XYZ file of C-alpha atoms in Angstrom:
750
model
C 97.483 99.631 57.875
C 100.095 97.973 60.090
C 103.620 99.284 60.470
C 106.527 98.885 62.831
C 108.024 100.635 65.844
C 110.831 99.741 68.217
C 109.997 98.795 71.801
C 112.276 97.897 74.708
C 111.454 96.689 78.202
C 113.443 98.613 80.789
C 114.750 97.054 83.981
C 113.914 99.196 87.015
C 117.250 99.141 88.823
C 119.430 99.503 85.751
C 117.557 102.520 84.425
C 115.838 104.480 87.153
C 118.483 104.168 89.829
C 121.877 103.411 88.315
C 122.028 105.443 85.125
C 121.234 108.979 84.050
C 121.661 108.031 80.395
C 122.278 104.925 78.379
C 122.867 103.853 74.799
C 120.836 101.506 72.657
C 121.855 99.719 69.500
C 119.026 99.746 66.968
C 118.760 98.250 63.507
C 117.869 100.734 60.816
C 115.937 99.852 57.702
C 119.196 99.703 55.755
C 120.482 96.866 57.919
C 123.237 98.872 59.609
C 123.780 99.206 63.319
C 123.820 102.676 64.798
C 124.048 104.017 68.320
C 121.405 106.339 69.728
C 121.618 108.224 73.031
C 118.576 108.852 75.150
C 118.165 110.609 78.442
C 116.685 108.519 81.244
C 115.591 110.646 84.170
C 114.577 109.063 87.434
C 110.808 109.439 87.595
C 111.158 109.989 91.307
C 112.784 113.328 90.491
C 110.209 114.048 87.795
C 107.234 113.516 90.073
C 108.726 114.778 93.313
C 106.802 118.050 93.364
C 103.605 116.883 91.699
C 100.504 116.196 93.757
C 97.818 116.420 91.105
C 96.735 112.775 91.091
C 96.618 110.329 94.000
C 95.232 107.010 95.180
C 94.852 105.365 98.579
C 96.086 101.907 99.472
C 96.578 99.889 102.630
C 99.049 97.518 100.992
C 102.694 97.705 99.927
C 103.783 98.340 96.351
C 103.002 95.482 93.972
C 103.445 95.253 90.197
C 99.697 94.735 89.740
C 98.756 97.960 91.566
C 101.452 100.295 90.252
C 98.956 102.727 88.709
C 101.412 105.626 88.379
C 99.554 108.502 90.008
C 101.691 111.202 91.628
C 100.852 110.297 95.220
C 100.367 107.018 97.049
C 98.274 107.721 100.136
C 99.305 104.938 102.503
C 96.410 103.863 104.709
C 96.824 102.994 108.392
C 99.910 103.283 110.623
C 99.780 99.816 112.162
C 102.482 97.243 111.536
C 101.844 94.039 109.611
C 103.060 90.573 110.509
C 105.873 90.708 107.966
C 106.271 94.456 107.460
C 106.134 97.527 109.658
C 104.514 100.810 108.678
C 107.731 102.532 107.686
C 108.726 99.630 105.441
C 105.316 99.697 103.779
C 105.706 103.411 103.064
C 109.178 102.876 101.646
C 107.966 100.316 99.099
C 106.081 103.163 97.416
C 108.828 105.740 97.829
C 111.337 103.399 96.211
C 109.109 103.296 93.142
C 109.089 107.068 92.809
C 105.859 107.972 94.583
C 105.289 110.881 96.899
C 103.767 109.318 100.027
C 100.935 110.742 102.087
C 98.997 109.124 104.953
C 95.338 108.393 105.584
C 93.371 106.789 108.385
C 89.823 106.920 109.684
C 88.876 109.400 112.390
C 85.545 107.666 113.146
C 86.750 104.073 112.822
C 89.928 102.136 112.233
C 92.203 99.364 113.446
C 92.413 100.871 116.905
C 91.895 97.699 118.934
C 94.821 98.647 121.189
C 92.768 101.648 122.315
C 89.478 99.829 122.877
C 90.989 96.828 124.682
C 93.157 98.936 127.006
C 96.554 98.046 125.572
C 97.357 101.723 125.009
C 96.456 103.231 128.396
C 95.288 100.317 130.534
C 91.620 101.345 130.264
C 88.806 99.511 128.452
C 87.146 101.870 125.924
C 84.577 99.818 124.043
C 81.930 101.931 125.779
C 83.013 104.756 123.425
C 81.383 103.146 120.423
C 78.310 104.689 118.784
C 75.170 102.997 120.139
C 71.595 102.843 118.814
C 68.331 103.121 120.734
C 68.249 99.315 121.010
C 71.628 99.341 122.739
C 73.521 97.920 119.758
C 76.998 99.184 118.952
C 77.416 100.240 115.309
C 80.398 98.314 113.965
C 82.623 98.978 110.987
C 84.431 95.656 111.392
C 85.566 93.148 113.995
C 86.377 95.078 117.161
C 86.120 98.262 115.081
C 83.210 100.352 116.334
C 82.167 103.725 115.016
C 83.562 106.049 117.665
C 82.273 108.755 119.985
C 85.481 110.816 119.730
C 86.324 111.613 123.337
C 89.256 113.810 124.318
C 91.063 110.647 125.414
C 90.580 109.082 121.970
C 91.874 112.282 120.377
C 94.997 112.046 122.551
C 95.460 108.441 121.429
C 95.233 109.445 117.766
C 97.764 112.208 118.273
C 100.342 110.167 120.168
C 99.952 106.732 118.581
C 99.279 107.514 114.922
C 99.879 111.138 113.899
C 103.249 111.422 115.658
C 104.510 108.190 114.085
C 103.474 109.285 110.626
C 105.279 112.615 110.893
C 108.339 110.858 112.321
C 108.309 108.753 109.147
C 108.747 111.947 107.116
C 105.198 112.221 105.785
C 103.986 115.809 105.514
C 100.367 115.304 104.371
C 97.783 113.649 106.624
C 94.245 112.672 105.665
C 91.780 111.848 108.476
C 88.821 110.429 106.662
C 85.085 110.141 107.139
C 84.258 111.976 110.383
C 80.930 110.158 110.670
C 78.375 109.995 113.450
C 75.251 108.025 112.567
C 71.933 109.763 113.072
C 70.556 106.542 114.545
C 73.284 106.587 117.219
C 73.418 108.787 120.314
C 72.549 106.421 123.176
C 75.935 105.378 124.610
C 77.228 106.385 128.012
C 80.105 108.180 126.319
C 77.681 110.290 124.287
C 75.611 111.075 127.381
C 78.736 112.366 129.114
C 79.565 114.581 126.142
C 75.969 115.882 126.086
C 76.150 117.015 129.716
C 79.512 118.667 129.108
C 78.349 120.500 125.953
C 74.797 121.550 126.846
C 75.065 121.784 130.621
C 71.967 119.655 131.234
C 71.283 115.930 131.258
C 71.049 113.848 128.077
C 67.695 113.629 126.337
C 66.699 110.683 124.109
C 66.639 111.971 120.533
C 63.628 109.887 119.482
C 61.334 111.654 121.949
C 61.055 114.987 120.107
C 62.235 116.945 117.058
C 64.199 119.268 119.343
C 66.047 116.353 120.922
C 66.855 115.039 117.435
C 68.211 118.422 116.403
C 70.268 118.852 119.598
C 71.643 115.312 119.377
C 72.786 115.748 115.784
C 74.230 119.161 116.523
C 76.367 117.607 119.266
C 77.552 114.833 116.928
C 78.585 117.554 114.501
C 80.492 119.384 117.239
C 82.329 116.275 118.442
C 83.945 115.578 115.083
C 84.629 119.263 114.496
C 86.543 119.206 117.786
C 88.303 115.933 116.983
C 89.630 117.158 113.645
C 90.581 120.563 115.002
C 92.566 118.998 117.859
C 94.247 116.324 115.728
C 95.218 118.660 112.907
C 96.409 121.422 115.219
C 98.650 118.872 116.938
C 99.929 117.599 113.586
C 100.908 121.066 112.433
C 102.573 121.968 115.714
C 104.481 118.693 115.992
C 105.502 118.913 112.351
C 106.758 122.443 112.872
C 108.900 121.230 115.786
C 110.641 118.933 113.294
C 110.994 121.598 110.604
C 108.100 120.228 108.550
C 105.090 121.981 107.047
C 102.404 119.349 107.620
C 99.261 119.647 105.518
C 95.942 118.276 106.748
C 93.005 117.072 104.658
C 89.552 115.617 105.302
C 88.331 112.912 102.911
C 84.553 113.144 103.250
C 81.322 112.327 101.510
C 79.343 115.297 100.248
C 76.786 117.067 102.389
C 74.178 115.809 99.919
C 75.101 112.186 100.563
C 75.588 112.398 104.318
C 72.221 114.095 104.669
C 70.557 111.432 102.533
C 72.306 108.546 104.306
C 71.511 110.059 107.733
C 75.097 110.621 108.850
C 76.320 113.723 110.685
C 79.702 115.274 109.879
C 81.269 118.753 110.257
C 81.515 119.319 106.475
C 81.667 123.005 105.469
C 82.502 124.335 108.944
C 85.957 122.781 108.677
C 86.852 124.850 105.621
C 87.418 127.933 107.757
C 89.730 126.218 110.256
C 93.357 127.329 109.795
C 94.499 123.736 110.437
C 92.519 122.314 107.483
C 94.208 122.531 104.090
C 91.560 120.788 102.025
C 89.413 117.772 101.312
C 88.921 114.700 99.211
C 85.432 114.744 97.704
C 84.408 111.123 98.253
C 81.899 110.818 95.439
C 81.469 107.565 93.556
C 78.861 105.160 92.214
C 77.893 104.055 95.715
C 76.945 107.561 96.858
C 75.534 108.786 93.562
C 73.213 105.854 92.915
C 71.142 106.643 96.015
C 67.608 107.116 94.591
C 65.897 110.489 94.574
C 62.491 111.766 93.463
C 61.822 113.623 90.251
C 58.494 113.969 88.450
C 56.908 111.617 90.970
C 59.393 108.781 90.386
C 62.056 107.607 92.839
C 65.019 105.989 91.079
C 68.793 106.103 90.630
C 70.012 109.185 88.762
C 73.749 108.636 88.988
C 75.036 111.423 86.732
C 72.699 114.085 88.115
C 73.394 113.169 91.739
C 77.155 113.052 91.135
C 77.033 116.460 89.439
C 75.349 117.929 92.524
C 77.702 116.117 94.909
C 80.836 117.431 93.205
C 79.224 120.859 93.018
C 78.559 120.712 96.723
C 82.218 119.937 97.464
C 83.509 122.611 95.087
C 81.244 125.218 96.640
C 82.399 124.209 100.108
C 86.072 124.785 99.310
C 86.443 127.275 96.450
C 85.548 130.466 98.371
C 88.030 129.563 101.123
C 90.884 128.724 98.766
C 91.165 125.168 100.102
C 92.362 122.328 97.869
C 89.981 119.520 96.983
C 90.715 116.203 95.283
C 87.734 114.843 93.329
C 87.450 111.064 93.780
C 85.891 108.489 91.484
C 85.910 104.714 91.899
C 85.834 102.265 88.968
C 83.850 99.888 91.191
C 82.011 100.425 94.498
C 81.695 98.904 97.957
C 78.606 96.891 97.058
C 79.328 93.782 94.928
C 77.824 94.111 91.445
C 78.877 93.214 87.908
C 81.554 94.706 85.655
C 79.042 96.162 83.165
C 77.249 98.050 85.952
C 80.545 99.362 87.290
C 81.661 100.608 83.869
C 78.398 102.426 83.099
C 78.268 104.272 86.403
C 81.987 104.985 86.502
C 81.605 106.841 83.209
C 78.697 108.850 84.623
C 80.510 109.950 87.789
C 83.793 110.558 85.940
C 82.077 112.870 83.449
C 80.284 114.715 86.251
C 83.506 115.572 88.069
C 85.213 116.865 84.921
C 82.353 119.304 84.311
C 83.901 121.433 87.078
C 86.747 123.118 85.156
C 88.115 125.099 88.115
C 89.506 121.988 89.769
C 92.131 119.582 88.436
C 93.206 117.590 91.481
C 91.990 114.005 91.605
C 92.061 110.866 93.677
C 92.005 108.553 90.689
C 90.818 105.530 92.664
C 90.696 104.047 96.148
C 91.934 100.550 96.907
C 93.590 99.438 93.627
C 94.069 95.981 95.164
C 90.345 95.309 95.171
C 89.932 96.788 91.676
C 92.712 94.826 89.985
C 92.630 91.678 92.116
C 89.012 91.433 93.282
C 86.450 89.016 91.854
C 83.133 90.434 90.624
C 80.200 89.142 88.614
C 80.531 88.902 84.853
C 76.887 89.959 84.346
C 73.899 90.819 86.530
C 72.249 87.483 85.726
C 75.265 85.290 86.416
C 76.906 84.065 89.595
C 80.196 83.639 87.765
C 82.911 85.977 89.019
C 86.181 87.049 87.451
C 88.941 89.573 87.848
C 88.772 92.830 85.980
C 88.352 92.297 82.216
C 91.228 93.574 80.103
C 88.956 95.955 78.192
C 87.912 97.618 81.442
C 91.370 97.855 83.019
C 92.629 99.411 79.771
C 89.763 101.915 79.747
C 90.304 102.819 83.417
C 94.002 103.444 82.815
C 93.291 105.619 79.795
C 90.890 107.660 81.907
C 93.060 108.059 85.000
C 96.183 108.871 82.972
C 94.262 111.551 81.098
C 93.784 113.302 84.442
C 97.504 114.051 84.533
C 96.914 116.229 81.430
C 93.621 117.753 82.590
C 93.921 121.554 82.517
C 92.098 124.146 84.519
C 89.789 126.115 82.261
C 87.847 129.371 82.235
C 85.237 127.722 80.019
C 81.783 127.112 81.458
C 79.425 124.203 81.042
C 76.938 125.123 78.316
C 73.631 126.495 79.511
C 72.257 129.325 81.587
C 74.453 130.038 84.591
C 73.775 132.116 87.647
C 71.209 129.996 89.553
C 72.355 128.696 92.953
C 70.743 126.375 95.499
C 71.460 127.173 99.156
C 72.653 124.376 101.460
C 73.684 124.269 105.123
C 75.287 121.727 107.417
C 72.078 121.613 109.425
C 70.578 119.521 106.625
C 72.049 116.650 108.637
C 70.383 117.761 111.875
C 66.840 117.115 110.654
C 67.524 113.518 109.632
C 66.320 110.697 111.873
C 65.882 106.931 111.494
C 62.306 106.968 112.826
C 59.443 109.133 111.529
C 59.066 112.522 113.214
C 55.538 113.741 113.736
C 54.765 116.627 111.420
C 57.889 116.196 109.309
C 58.656 114.249 106.160
C 61.472 114.736 103.686
C 61.659 111.503 101.672
C 65.045 110.972 99.996
C 66.062 114.583 100.747
C 63.345 115.847 98.414
C 63.345 119.370 99.832
C 66.844 119.731 98.409
C 66.315 117.852 95.160
C 63.007 119.676 94.666
C 64.943 122.880 93.998
C 67.829 121.362 92.026
C 66.474 118.557 89.814
C 63.698 120.490 88.011
C 66.384 122.822 86.644
C 69.174 120.281 86.232
C 66.887 117.990 84.230
C 66.190 120.933 81.907
C 69.892 121.382 81.221
C 70.498 124.247 83.645
C 73.871 123.781 85.427
C 72.709 124.813 88.892
C 75.357 125.856 91.385
C 75.500 124.965 95.091
C 76.000 127.780 97.607
C 76.907 126.970 101.225
C 75.308 129.010 103.978
C 78.496 128.603 106.024
C 80.445 130.487 103.314
C 78.216 133.529 102.773
C 80.738 135.823 104.479
C 83.246 135.218 101.652
C 82.705 137.613 98.709
C 83.808 134.824 96.330
C 80.773 132.791 97.415
C 78.386 135.182 95.655
C 80.328 135.407 92.427
C 78.076 134.812 89.406
C 74.931 134.077 91.471
C 71.966 135.950 89.997
C 69.123 133.906 91.508
C 69.345 132.112 94.861
C 66.943 129.254 95.622
C 66.444 128.863 99.348
C 64.366 126.885 101.831
C 64.328 126.354 105.563
C 62.081 123.307 105.251
C 65.012 120.920 105.630
C 67.698 122.982 107.368
C 68.152 125.931 109.719
C 70.763 128.715 110.009
C 73.235 128.000 112.803
C 74.297 131.639 113.135
C 72.310 134.857 113.152
C 74.922 136.796 111.204
C 74.470 134.796 107.984
C 71.167 136.548 107.322
C 72.833 139.936 107.065
C 74.995 138.710 104.172
C 71.958 137.339 102.343
C 70.006 140.552 102.930
C 72.897 142.689 101.687
C 73.210 140.583 98.526
C 69.499 141.005 97.747
C 69.630 144.749 98.369
C 72.457 145.038 95.832
C 70.308 143.433 93.133
C 70.085 139.725 93.910
C 66.911 137.691 93.370
C 65.946 135.375 96.233
C 63.340 132.631 95.794
C 62.259 131.409 99.230
C 60.150 128.230 99.065
C 58.939 127.089 102.474
C 55.722 126.627 104.395
C 57.696 127.311 107.612
C 55.536 124.795 109.470
C 57.943 121.929 110.150
C 58.505 121.108 113.847
C 62.209 122.012 113.675
C 61.250 125.688 113.356
C 60.754 125.759 117.131
C 63.944 124.014 118.293
C 65.951 125.841 120.932
C 68.159 128.062 118.793
C 69.341 131.641 118.410
C 66.176 132.929 116.700
C 63.971 132.082 119.698
C 66.368 132.581 122.647
C 67.952 135.587 124.354
C 66.639 138.836 122.885
C 65.156 137.071 119.869
C 61.573 135.888 119.779
C 60.983 134.660 116.236
C 58.710 131.720 115.499
C 60.830 130.804 112.468
C 64.321 131.889 111.348
C 62.886 133.290 108.111
C 61.114 135.967 110.135
C 64.490 137.357 111.168
C 65.719 137.360 107.553
C 62.575 139.040 106.234
C 62.765 141.712 108.917
C 66.366 142.493 107.934
C 65.204 142.963 104.354
C 62.405 145.317 105.394
C 59.451 143.104 104.527
C 56.749 141.670 106.769
C 58.218 138.913 108.908
C 55.156 136.791 108.113
C 55.396 137.531 104.401
C 52.692 135.871 102.369
C 53.267 134.314 98.962
C 54.287 136.948 96.441
C 57.094 139.229 95.279
C 58.714 141.982 97.313
C 61.123 144.692 96.216
C 64.174 144.891 98.488
C 66.588 147.631 97.516
C 67.692 146.856 93.965
C 66.711 143.219 94.350
C 63.636 141.036 94.704
C 62.401 138.417 97.139
C 59.873 135.902 95.853
C 58.097 133.910 98.569
C 56.530 130.583 97.572
C 54.518 129.053 100.385
C 55.244 125.461 99.420
C 57.983 123.115 100.525
C 60.322 122.228 97.618
C 59.562 118.525 97.982
C 56.140 119.335 96.541
C 57.833 120.092 93.198
C 59.134 116.522 92.728
C 57.034 114.037 94.713
C 54.148 114.144 92.227
C 54.245 114.101 88.395
C 54.280 117.469 86.594
C 54.285 119.393 89.874
C 57.295 121.612 89.111
C 55.859 123.634 86.231
C 54.743 126.647 88.258
C 58.064 126.703 90.129
C 60.023 126.570 86.859
C 57.869 129.271 85.270
C 58.467 131.534 88.280
C 62.233 131.002 88.259
C 62.378 131.580 84.495
C 60.455 134.861 84.735
C 62.567 136.140 87.640
C 65.814 135.097 85.929
C 64.935 136.897 82.724
C 62.971 139.926 83.962
C 64.267 140.694 87.465
C 67.820 139.357 87.424
C 68.219 140.456 83.783
C 70.432 137.410 83.257
C 69.306 136.656 79.695
C 67.082 133.866 78.427
C 66.830 130.833 80.690
C 67.693 128.083 78.207
C 66.203 124.610 78.535
C 67.907 121.642 76.829
C 68.729 117.998 77.500
C 72.525 118.080 77.632
C 75.673 119.387 79.249
C 78.807 120.089 77.225
C 82.187 121.432 78.268
C 85.300 122.097 76.204
C 88.331 121.726 78.456
C 91.645 122.044 76.681
C 91.643 119.245 74.082
C 88.930 117.338 75.963
C 85.201 117.316 75.200
C 82.819 116.315 78.004
C 79.199 115.495 77.161
C 76.267 114.201 79.162
C 72.799 113.814 77.665
C 69.931 113.679 80.138
C 67.050 111.281 80.124
C 63.709 112.492 81.547
C 64.658 115.789 79.897
C 63.015 118.284 77.583
C 63.716 116.123 74.515
C 65.031 112.744 73.429
C 67.410 114.205 70.846
C 71.006 112.924 70.865
C 73.982 115.266 71.084
C 76.424 115.210 68.162
C 80.095 116.192 68.154
C 82.097 116.354 64.937
C 85.813 116.562 64.242
C 88.760 114.243 64.661
C 87.928 112.666 68.003
C 89.536 109.960 70.130
C 86.888 108.139 72.159
C 88.405 107.835 75.644
C 85.600 105.564 76.883
C 86.488 103.027 74.170
C 89.525 100.914 75.154
C 90.599 100.644 71.494
C 90.975 104.461 71.289
C 89.398 104.788 67.835
C 89.564 108.032 65.863
C 86.023 109.140 65.012
C 84.726 111.904 62.772
C 81.437 112.065 64.668
C 80.266 111.005 68.113
C 76.550 110.663 68.837
C 75.564 110.648 72.509
C 72.066 109.462 73.398
C 69.911 110.321 76.454
C 71.229 108.618 79.551
C 74.775 108.445 78.140
C 78.027 110.340 78.577
C 81.054 110.816 76.336
C 84.691 111.693 76.974
C 86.582 112.714 73.846
C 90.029 113.967 72.924
C 89.643 116.504 70.131
C 92.728 116.193 67.929
C 91.873 119.524 66.308
C 92.688 121.281 69.597
C 96.066 119.648 70.271
C 98.606 122.069 71.646
C 101.668 122.169 69.372
C 100.154 119.942 66.667
C 103.495 119.632 64.852
C 105.193 118.146 67.904
C 105.243 114.338 68.350
C 103.309 113.435 71.500
C 101.183 110.805 73.198
C 97.581 111.998 73.127
C 95.958 109.217 75.144
C 97.314 106.079 76.777
C 96.606 103.272 79.236
C 100.004 103.980 80.767
C 101.941 106.935 82.091
C 104.626 108.365 79.851
C 108.056 109.366 81.175
C 111.369 110.535 79.770
C 110.112 111.838 76.442
C 112.786 112.688 73.890
C 112.018 114.444 70.594
C 114.691 114.430 67.907
C 114.691 115.794 64.376
C 113.103 112.618 63.033
C 112.661 110.584 66.228
C 110.375 110.396 69.221
C 110.883 108.136 72.243
C 109.539 107.663 75.743
C 109.175 105.182 78.585
C 105.709 103.769 79.358
C 104.792 102.433 82.810
C 101.581 100.828 84.052
C 100.492 97.839 86.179
C 101.378 94.324 85.177
C 98.658 91.978 83.904
C 97.112 94.858 81.952
C 97.131 95.813 78.286
C 98.374 99.150 77.064
C 96.724 101.014 74.208
C 97.977 104.437 73.201
C 97.350 106.893 70.429
C 100.429 108.839 69.376
C 100.585 111.951 67.190
C 103.497 111.861 64.709
C 104.565 114.008 61.741
C 104.483 110.996 59.423
C 104.003 107.272 59.427
C 107.009 105.524 61.007
C 109.134 103.701 58.399
C 110.936 101.169 60.577
C 109.904 97.604 60.938
C 108.951 96.227 64.285
C 111.749 95.264 66.607
C 110.772 94.428 70.167
C 113.815 94.138 72.441
C 114.265 94.089 76.213
C 117.186 93.719 78.492
C 116.035 90.156 79.104
C 113.294 89.240 76.638
C 111.359 90.434 73.644
C 107.963 92.098 73.997
C 105.421 89.919 72.256
C 102.141 90.770 70.562
C 103.034 94.350 69.694
C 100.583 95.939 67.273
C 100.678 99.328 65.595
C 98.218 100.805 63.101
C 98.490 104.156 61.349
C 95.647 106.581 60.689
C 96.820 108.973 57.985
C 93.889 111.379 58.295
C 94.686 112.229 61.931
C 98.465 111.565 61.701
C 98.147 109.266 64.703
C 99.225 105.734 65.372
C 97.567 103.281 67.736
C 100.035 101.127 69.643
C 99.223 98.044 71.773
C 101.405 95.897 74.016
C 101.363 94.340 77.477
C 102.172 96.778 80.268
C 105.123 96.489 82.595
C 105.597 98.577 85.740
C 109.377 98.584 85.223
C 108.916 100.434 81.963
C 108.678 99.838 78.256
C 110.909 101.955 76.019
C 109.209 103.035 72.806
C 110.996 104.691 69.880
C 109.628 105.999 66.580
C 111.566 107.076 63.478
C 110.183 108.528 60.239
C-alpha cells in the first residue's frame, strides 16, 4: 500500500551553519497551513566526539564521496597543484567530519626524500631489492623502503610535524611491510652489520640466513614505528595535544601467507601505539588455502580467522582496533564478485561482538567513481550499480548502531590456535631444502578442520601470553613449532603454568624442520636444546624428547602428536584422527562439555542477526531464522517472516522483534545517516544525508500508518520520485528517494 510523507531538501549553509532552529510551513490534510518548529543541530557538534566509524581518502570532500562516517582519515601530507594539505583537510572539517591522518611507512609519495630534495642526498639505494638486483616498486619513483634512521628523521620532520601543526591528533602509519623476497640492497646490508655485528649473509643460501634476514626486517619496522610514534606524542605534547598513534596492517595470517614481514603483535605492547586498523578485505581473504586435500578460496573462513587474529593481538593489551572491510578490492573484477565477497567478509567481522569500531571502507573515490566489469564474462565496465551502492550504504550506516555484546557465536568455545610473529620468518620465495608449508598449511591444518565443523576457534598470540586476559576462556590450546619459533625464552613459562593449572595443550609437530637449528636463544648461551619444544617440555616436567602420547602435567594434560599440522589438510580425509583426539580431550580432560559439530555460525547482537552457513561442512542443511526480519543484504529492505541461508551463504538481518523502545518512532535501517531526530506526540522528523548520485532506501518504525499525502518540498526544488509503502504487520514503512549530501528533511504525521 502506498501512502504519503513530507520531505524537504535542506541547504547546507542555511541549516547547518547559520541556524540553530527554523520553521517550516506544511499543508495538513484539512488544507490549512500550520507552522511547525524543529531543532536543527549542526552535525559537526553531534559527531565531534564520535570515532566509531571511519574511512580513508586521499582526495578532498566531494558530494559523491560524502559517506557520513564519523572520521575522515586524510591520506598523505603532500600538497596538490590546486590545493595544499591543510586546505584538503579543511574540506572535510567544514562538512562536520573529525579528521585524522594516514600515510604509508613502507612506501609513499616521498620523492623529495629519494631524489635528494629534502637533505641534498640521493636515497634511491634505500629501496627494498631482490636477489636479482631489482628494486620492489609500489609506484613511479615509490620504492618499498628499507627504513633507515635518516628516513625516520625525514618522516618525523616533513610529515608528522606538519600534520600535528594542522591540528590533527590521530596519526595512522600504515602497512609496515618488508618483502620476504627482498634483503639484498646496500642499505639492508648496512643495517645487518649494525644489528648482528657481523657481515651480511645472503638469505637464499640457508634456512638460518632466511630466518635472520626476516628477523631483521621485522626489527627495522618495529624501530621505525617506535621512533615515529614516540616523536609524534612528544611533539604533540609540546603543543598541548594528546596525539594518538595507530598502525593499519594486514593480519599476521595474511602477511605470513603473502610472504611479507611486519612487526604485528610486538607493537601492541609499545606505549606509543594506541591501536590498529585490521586491514582485512576480499583481496586478503580470497587467498587460497588447503582443506580436505583441496586448495581454493574460502573467503568467509579466512576472513573469520584474520579478524580473530587481529582481535587476539589487541584485546589483551586494551588497544583499540578498527575492523576494515572493502566493498571492492585492489584487483579489478566484476560487481557481482565484489558483492558476494563483501558480504562474506562483512559478516565475518561482525561475528566478533567485543569490537564495534570500523573503517567502513577505504578509497570511496574508487568505489563510487571507478569503472568495473558488469559480469565476469563481459569486458563492459560501469560505475557502481545503484542496487549495490544502496546496499553498501545500508550496511555501513548500520555500523553506527552496532552494539558491543556479551553474546557468543553459537558453538563450542574454548579452543585456541597459537600464533607467533615468527610465522613470517620461515617464509621464503624460493624452496628451502627440508621445509615445505604450502599456503600456510601448518596454521590452517589446526584451524580449518574445526572451523569447517562449526567450531568458532580462537587465535592466541604467543607475544601476549604474559597478559592474564590472553588465557581467558581457553580450555584447549593447539600449538605447533613446525611453522614458527618462540622469540623469547620466558613465553614457555607462561604456557607451562597454564597447563599446570588445568589447561590442555595439543602439540602437533615432528620437530624436524631446518629452522629448529637456527641461531636462537634455545641453542645459544647456557641453553643447548635441539628444538625449542625441548625447553617447554622440560619446564613441564616431561621428557624433552617426548614421544607421541598424553602426559599429565599438574592439573592439566599435554598431548603430543608427532605430525606436522599440514598433514591434516593436504590430503583428503586426513584430519579425522586429529579431530577425534581434540574432541576427546575437550570433553574428557578439559571437561568443557560436548564438542558440537555443525555447519553454521550464528550470533545475536542487539537487534542484528548474523549467520554464515559453511560449505564443505558436516551437512548441507540450510539455516533458518524466523520472526519479523529486515534483510540488510537486500537493497529493497524487505520485511521477511523467514530467512533461509544455504551453505556458502551469509545473512545480515535486523530483527524487529528485538527493537529497543518498540513504541518509539525510529529509523531501523537506511542507506543514509540520520541526524537531528525530533519525536513529537504524533510526529517524527529527521534529516537524512548520504552521497549524491545514490538512492536512499530506509525502513522506519512508526506507531501507525502516516495519514498525510506526499508533499516533497525543498528550499530550491521538489524531490522527485519519492515512494513510501506501509507494512502493517511490522508497523514499518519503506521510504525511497534520491540522496543528497546537504540533507533531506523527512517528516511523518499520524
